[in-house]
PDB file of C-alpha atoms in Angstrom:
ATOM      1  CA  UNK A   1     -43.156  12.403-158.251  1.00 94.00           C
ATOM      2  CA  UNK A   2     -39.862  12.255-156.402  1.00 93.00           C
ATOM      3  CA  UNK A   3     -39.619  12.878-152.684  1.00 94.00           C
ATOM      4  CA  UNK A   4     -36.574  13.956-150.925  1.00 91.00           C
ATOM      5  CA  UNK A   5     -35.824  12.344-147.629  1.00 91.00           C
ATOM      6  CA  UNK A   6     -35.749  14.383-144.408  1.00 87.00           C
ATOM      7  CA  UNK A   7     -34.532  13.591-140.989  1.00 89.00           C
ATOM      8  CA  UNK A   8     -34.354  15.498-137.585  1.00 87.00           C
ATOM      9  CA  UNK A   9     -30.485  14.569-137.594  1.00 86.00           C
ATOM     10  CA  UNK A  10     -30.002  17.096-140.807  1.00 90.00           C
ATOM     11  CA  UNK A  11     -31.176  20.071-139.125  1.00 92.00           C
ATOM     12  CA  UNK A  12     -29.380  19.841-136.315  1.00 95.00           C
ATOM     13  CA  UNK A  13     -26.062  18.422-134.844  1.00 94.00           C
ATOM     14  CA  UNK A  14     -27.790  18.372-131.575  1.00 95.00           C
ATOM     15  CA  UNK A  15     -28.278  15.169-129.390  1.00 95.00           C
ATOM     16  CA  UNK A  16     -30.583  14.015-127.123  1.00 96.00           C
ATOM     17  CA  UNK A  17     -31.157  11.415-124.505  1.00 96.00           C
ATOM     18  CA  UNK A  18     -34.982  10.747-122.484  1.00 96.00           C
ATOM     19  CA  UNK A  19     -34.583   9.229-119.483  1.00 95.00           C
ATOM     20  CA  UNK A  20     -37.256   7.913-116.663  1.00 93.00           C
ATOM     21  CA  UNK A  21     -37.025   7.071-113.405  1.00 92.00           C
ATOM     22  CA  UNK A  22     -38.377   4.014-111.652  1.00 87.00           C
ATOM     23  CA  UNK A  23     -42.108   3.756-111.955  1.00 76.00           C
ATOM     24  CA  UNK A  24     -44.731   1.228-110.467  1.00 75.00           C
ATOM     25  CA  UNK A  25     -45.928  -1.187-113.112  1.00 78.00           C
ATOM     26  CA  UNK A  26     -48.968   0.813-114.860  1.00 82.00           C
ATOM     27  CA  UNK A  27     -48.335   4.128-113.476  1.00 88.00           C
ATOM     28  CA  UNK A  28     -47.172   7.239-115.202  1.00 90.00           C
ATOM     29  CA  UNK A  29     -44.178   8.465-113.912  1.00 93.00           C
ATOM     30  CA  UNK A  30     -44.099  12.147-112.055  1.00 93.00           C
ATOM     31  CA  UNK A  31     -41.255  12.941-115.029  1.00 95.00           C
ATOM     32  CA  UNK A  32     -38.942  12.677-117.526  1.00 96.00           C
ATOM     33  CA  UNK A  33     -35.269  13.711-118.133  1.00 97.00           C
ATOM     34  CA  UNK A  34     -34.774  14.671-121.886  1.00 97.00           C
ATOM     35  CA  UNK A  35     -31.215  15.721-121.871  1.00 98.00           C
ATOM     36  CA  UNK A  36     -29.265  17.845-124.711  1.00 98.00           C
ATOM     37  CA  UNK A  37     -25.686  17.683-125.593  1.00 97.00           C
ATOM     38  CA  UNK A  38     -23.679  20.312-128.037  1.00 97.00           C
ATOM     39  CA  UNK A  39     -23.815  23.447-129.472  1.00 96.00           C
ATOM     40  CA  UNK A  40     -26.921  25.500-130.481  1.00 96.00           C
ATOM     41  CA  UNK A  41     -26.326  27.467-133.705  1.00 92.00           C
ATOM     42  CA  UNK A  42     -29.675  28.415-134.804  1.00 88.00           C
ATOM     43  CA  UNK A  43     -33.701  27.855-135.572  1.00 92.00           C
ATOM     44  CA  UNK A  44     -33.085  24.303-136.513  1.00 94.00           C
ATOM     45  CA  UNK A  45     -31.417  23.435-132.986  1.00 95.00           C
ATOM     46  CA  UNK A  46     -34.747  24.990-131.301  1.00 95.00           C
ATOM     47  CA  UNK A  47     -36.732  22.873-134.156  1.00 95.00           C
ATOM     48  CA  UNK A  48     -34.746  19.672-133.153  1.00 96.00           C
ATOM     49  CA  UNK A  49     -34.991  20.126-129.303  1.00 97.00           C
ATOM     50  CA  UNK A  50     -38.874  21.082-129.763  1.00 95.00           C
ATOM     51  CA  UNK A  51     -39.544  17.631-131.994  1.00 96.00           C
ATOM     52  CA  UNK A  52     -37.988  15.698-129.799  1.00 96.00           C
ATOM     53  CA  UNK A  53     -39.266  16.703-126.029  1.00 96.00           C
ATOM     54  CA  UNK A  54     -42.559  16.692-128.125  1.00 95.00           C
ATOM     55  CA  UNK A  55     -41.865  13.110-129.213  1.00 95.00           C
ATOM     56  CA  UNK A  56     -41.089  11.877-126.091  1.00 95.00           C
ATOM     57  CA  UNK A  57     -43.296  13.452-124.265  1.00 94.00           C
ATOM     58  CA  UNK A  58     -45.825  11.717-126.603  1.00 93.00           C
ATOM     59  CA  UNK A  59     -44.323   8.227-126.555  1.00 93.00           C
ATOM     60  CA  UNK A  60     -43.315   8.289-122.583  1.00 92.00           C
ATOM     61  CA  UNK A  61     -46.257  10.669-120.754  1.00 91.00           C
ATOM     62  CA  UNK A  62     -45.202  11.783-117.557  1.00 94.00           C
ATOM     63  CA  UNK A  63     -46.441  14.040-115.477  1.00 95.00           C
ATOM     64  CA  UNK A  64     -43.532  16.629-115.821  1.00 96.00           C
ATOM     65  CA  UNK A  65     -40.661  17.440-118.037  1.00 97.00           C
ATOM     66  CA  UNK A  66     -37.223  18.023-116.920  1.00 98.00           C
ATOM     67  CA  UNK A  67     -35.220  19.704-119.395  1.00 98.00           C
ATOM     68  CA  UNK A  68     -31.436  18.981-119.099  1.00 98.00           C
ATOM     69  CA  UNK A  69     -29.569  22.074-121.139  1.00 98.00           C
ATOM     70  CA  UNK A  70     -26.652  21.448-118.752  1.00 97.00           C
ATOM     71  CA  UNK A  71     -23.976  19.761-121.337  1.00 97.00           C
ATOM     72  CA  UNK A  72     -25.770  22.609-123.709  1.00 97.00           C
ATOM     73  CA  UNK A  73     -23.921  25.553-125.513  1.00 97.00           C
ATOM     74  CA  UNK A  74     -26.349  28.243-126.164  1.00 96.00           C
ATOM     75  CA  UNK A  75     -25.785  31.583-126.419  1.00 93.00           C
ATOM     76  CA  UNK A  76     -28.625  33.197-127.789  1.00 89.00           C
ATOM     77  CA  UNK A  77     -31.686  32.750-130.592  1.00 88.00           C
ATOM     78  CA  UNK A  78     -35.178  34.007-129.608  1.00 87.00           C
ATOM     79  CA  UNK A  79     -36.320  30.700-130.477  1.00 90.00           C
ATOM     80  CA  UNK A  80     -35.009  28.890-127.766  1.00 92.00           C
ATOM     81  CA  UNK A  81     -38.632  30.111-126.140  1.00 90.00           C
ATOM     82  CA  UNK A  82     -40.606  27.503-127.903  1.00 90.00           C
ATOM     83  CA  UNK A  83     -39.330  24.916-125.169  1.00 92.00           C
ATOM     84  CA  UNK A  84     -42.018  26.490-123.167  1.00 90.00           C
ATOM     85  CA  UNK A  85     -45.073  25.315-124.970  1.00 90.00           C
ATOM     86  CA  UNK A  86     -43.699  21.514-124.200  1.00 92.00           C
ATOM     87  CA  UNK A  87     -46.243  19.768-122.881  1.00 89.00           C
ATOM     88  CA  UNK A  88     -49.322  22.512-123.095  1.00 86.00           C
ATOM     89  CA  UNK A  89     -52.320  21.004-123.450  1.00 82.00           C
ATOM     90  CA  UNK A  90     -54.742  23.432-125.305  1.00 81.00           C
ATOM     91  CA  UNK A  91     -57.508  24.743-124.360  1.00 83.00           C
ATOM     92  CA  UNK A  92     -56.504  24.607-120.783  1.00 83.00           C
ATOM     93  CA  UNK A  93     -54.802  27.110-120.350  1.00 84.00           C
ATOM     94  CA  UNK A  94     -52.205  25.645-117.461  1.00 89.00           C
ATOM     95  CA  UNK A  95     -48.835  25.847-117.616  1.00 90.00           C
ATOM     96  CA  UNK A  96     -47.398  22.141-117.416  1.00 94.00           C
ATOM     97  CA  UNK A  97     -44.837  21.255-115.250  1.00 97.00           C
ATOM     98  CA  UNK A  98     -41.683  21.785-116.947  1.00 97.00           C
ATOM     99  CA  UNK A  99     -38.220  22.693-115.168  1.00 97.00           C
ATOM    100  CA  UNK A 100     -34.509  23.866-117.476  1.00 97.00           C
ATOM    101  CA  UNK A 101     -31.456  22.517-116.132  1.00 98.00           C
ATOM    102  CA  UNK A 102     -28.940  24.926-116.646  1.00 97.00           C
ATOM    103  CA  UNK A 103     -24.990  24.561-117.252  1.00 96.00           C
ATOM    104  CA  UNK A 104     -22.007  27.196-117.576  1.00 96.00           C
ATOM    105  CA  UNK A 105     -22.655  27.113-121.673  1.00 96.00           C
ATOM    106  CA  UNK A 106     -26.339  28.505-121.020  1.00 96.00           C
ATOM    107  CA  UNK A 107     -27.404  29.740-117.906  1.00 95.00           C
ATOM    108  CA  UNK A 108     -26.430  33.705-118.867  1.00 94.00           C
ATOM    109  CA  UNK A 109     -28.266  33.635-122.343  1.00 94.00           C
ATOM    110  CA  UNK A 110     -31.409  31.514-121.109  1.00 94.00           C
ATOM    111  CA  UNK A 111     -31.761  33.691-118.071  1.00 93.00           C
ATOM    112  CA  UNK A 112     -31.052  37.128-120.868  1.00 91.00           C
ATOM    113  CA  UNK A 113     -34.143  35.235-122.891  1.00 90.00           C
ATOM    114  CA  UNK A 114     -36.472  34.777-120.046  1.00 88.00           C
ATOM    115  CA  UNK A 115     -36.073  37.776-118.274  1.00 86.00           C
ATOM    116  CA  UNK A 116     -35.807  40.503-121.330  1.00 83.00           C
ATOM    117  CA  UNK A 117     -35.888  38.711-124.241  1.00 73.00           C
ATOM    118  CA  UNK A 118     -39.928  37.924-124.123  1.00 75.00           C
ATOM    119  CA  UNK A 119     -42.907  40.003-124.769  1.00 71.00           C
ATOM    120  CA  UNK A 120     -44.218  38.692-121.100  1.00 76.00           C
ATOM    121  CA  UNK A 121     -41.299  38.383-119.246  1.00 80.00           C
ATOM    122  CA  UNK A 122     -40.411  35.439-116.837  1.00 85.00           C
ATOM    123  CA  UNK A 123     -38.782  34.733-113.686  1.00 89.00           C
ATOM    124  CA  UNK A 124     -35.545  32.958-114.152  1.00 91.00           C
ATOM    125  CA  UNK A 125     -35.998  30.644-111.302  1.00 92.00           C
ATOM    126  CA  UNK A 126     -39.367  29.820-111.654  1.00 92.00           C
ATOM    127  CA  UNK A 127     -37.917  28.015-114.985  1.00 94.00           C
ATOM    128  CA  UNK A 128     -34.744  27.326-114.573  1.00 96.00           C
ATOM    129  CA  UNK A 129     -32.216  25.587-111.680  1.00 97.00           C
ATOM    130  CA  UNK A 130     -28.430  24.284-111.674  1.00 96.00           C
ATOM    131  CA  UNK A 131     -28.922  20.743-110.773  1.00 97.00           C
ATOM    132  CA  UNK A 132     -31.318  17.879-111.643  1.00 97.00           C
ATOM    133  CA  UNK A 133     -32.347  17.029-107.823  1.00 97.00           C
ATOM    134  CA  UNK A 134     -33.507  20.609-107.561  1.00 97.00           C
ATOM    135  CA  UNK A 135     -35.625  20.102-110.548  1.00 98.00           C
ATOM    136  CA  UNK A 136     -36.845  16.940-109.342  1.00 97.00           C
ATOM    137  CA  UNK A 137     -38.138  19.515-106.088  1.00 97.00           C
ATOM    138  CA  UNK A 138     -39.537  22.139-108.614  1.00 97.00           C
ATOM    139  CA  UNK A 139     -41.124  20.281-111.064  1.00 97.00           C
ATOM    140  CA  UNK A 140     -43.159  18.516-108.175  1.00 97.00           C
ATOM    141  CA  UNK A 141     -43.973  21.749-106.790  1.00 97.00           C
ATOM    142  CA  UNK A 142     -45.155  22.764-110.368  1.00 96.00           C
ATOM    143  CA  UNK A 143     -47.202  19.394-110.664  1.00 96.00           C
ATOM    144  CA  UNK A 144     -49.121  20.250-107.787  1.00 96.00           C
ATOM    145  CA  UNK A 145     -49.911  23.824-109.198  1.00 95.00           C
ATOM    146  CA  UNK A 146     -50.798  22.315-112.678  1.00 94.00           C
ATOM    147  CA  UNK A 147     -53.185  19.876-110.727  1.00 94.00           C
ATOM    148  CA  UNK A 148     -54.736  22.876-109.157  1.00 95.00           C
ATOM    149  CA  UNK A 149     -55.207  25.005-111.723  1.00 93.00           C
ATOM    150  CA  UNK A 150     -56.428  21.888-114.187  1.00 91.00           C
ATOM    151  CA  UNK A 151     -58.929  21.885-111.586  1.00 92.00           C
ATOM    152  CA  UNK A 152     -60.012  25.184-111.554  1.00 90.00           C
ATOM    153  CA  UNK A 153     -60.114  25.990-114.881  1.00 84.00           C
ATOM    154  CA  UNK A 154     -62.859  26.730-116.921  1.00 83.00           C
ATOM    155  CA  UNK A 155     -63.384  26.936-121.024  1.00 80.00           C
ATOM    156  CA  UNK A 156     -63.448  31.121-122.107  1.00 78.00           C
ATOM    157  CA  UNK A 157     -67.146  31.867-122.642  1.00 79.00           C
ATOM    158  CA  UNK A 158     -68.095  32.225-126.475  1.00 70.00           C
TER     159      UNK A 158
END
């Protein structure tokens, strides 16, 4: 049997950089900075940015994900949605804390996307901000809302 070689680079032309800040020694860090640079062209760009928040979010937990699209040229592709799953944690049924950094080569099409492009439509800014420090302030605001509801939460009955 032969096998052909894949690799996330030949989907996309995408790249990516993760990024933590300083932590105490053994403690998981309130978030993480996975940053995109180029330009998104289709389904494989949404495949590449999904594999690899999902990857790092695997091999650096954190309590949040910070999503920097701001050196990112998108300017549409329903796909683009699937960065919202990031970081769910089936069954519970809590939104984690994740927060978009927008730039001048998004912002109009992700804000198109999330306010009329989905079945269940979503507030712009409750996703999405200009500037990494104010996503540092909202995704610690959405930490304390996905303790909460963690909390709260209780399995469907069968």
């Amino acid at each position: 049997m032969q096998f052909t070689s894949v690799r996330l680079d030949q989907i996309s032309a995408l790249v990516h950089d993760v990024k933590l800040p300083p932590a105490q020694k053994f403690r998981v860090p309130e978030f993480k900075v996975v940053s995109y640079q180029g330009e998104y062209q289709a389904r494989g760009d949404a495949l590449y940015i999904l594999a690899t928040a999902k990857a790092a979010h695997e091999a650096w937990y954190s309590e949040g994900i910070i999503l920097d699209f701001s050196g990112l040229h998108y300017r549409g592709g329903d796909e683009m949605a699937w960065v919202l799953s990031i970081g769910r944690q089936p069954p519970v049924d809590c939104p984690f804390p994740l927060v978009i950094v927008t730039g001048p080569g998004c912002e109009t099409a992700l804000q198109s996307l999330l306010e009329r492009g989905l079945q269940q439509r979503l507030v712009f800014a409750d996703h999405c901000t200009d500037s990494i420090e104010r996503a540092i302030k909202l995704v610690a605001a959405k930490r304390e809302a996905f303790k909460r509801c963690c909390a709260e939460w209780k399995p469907p009955k069968a």
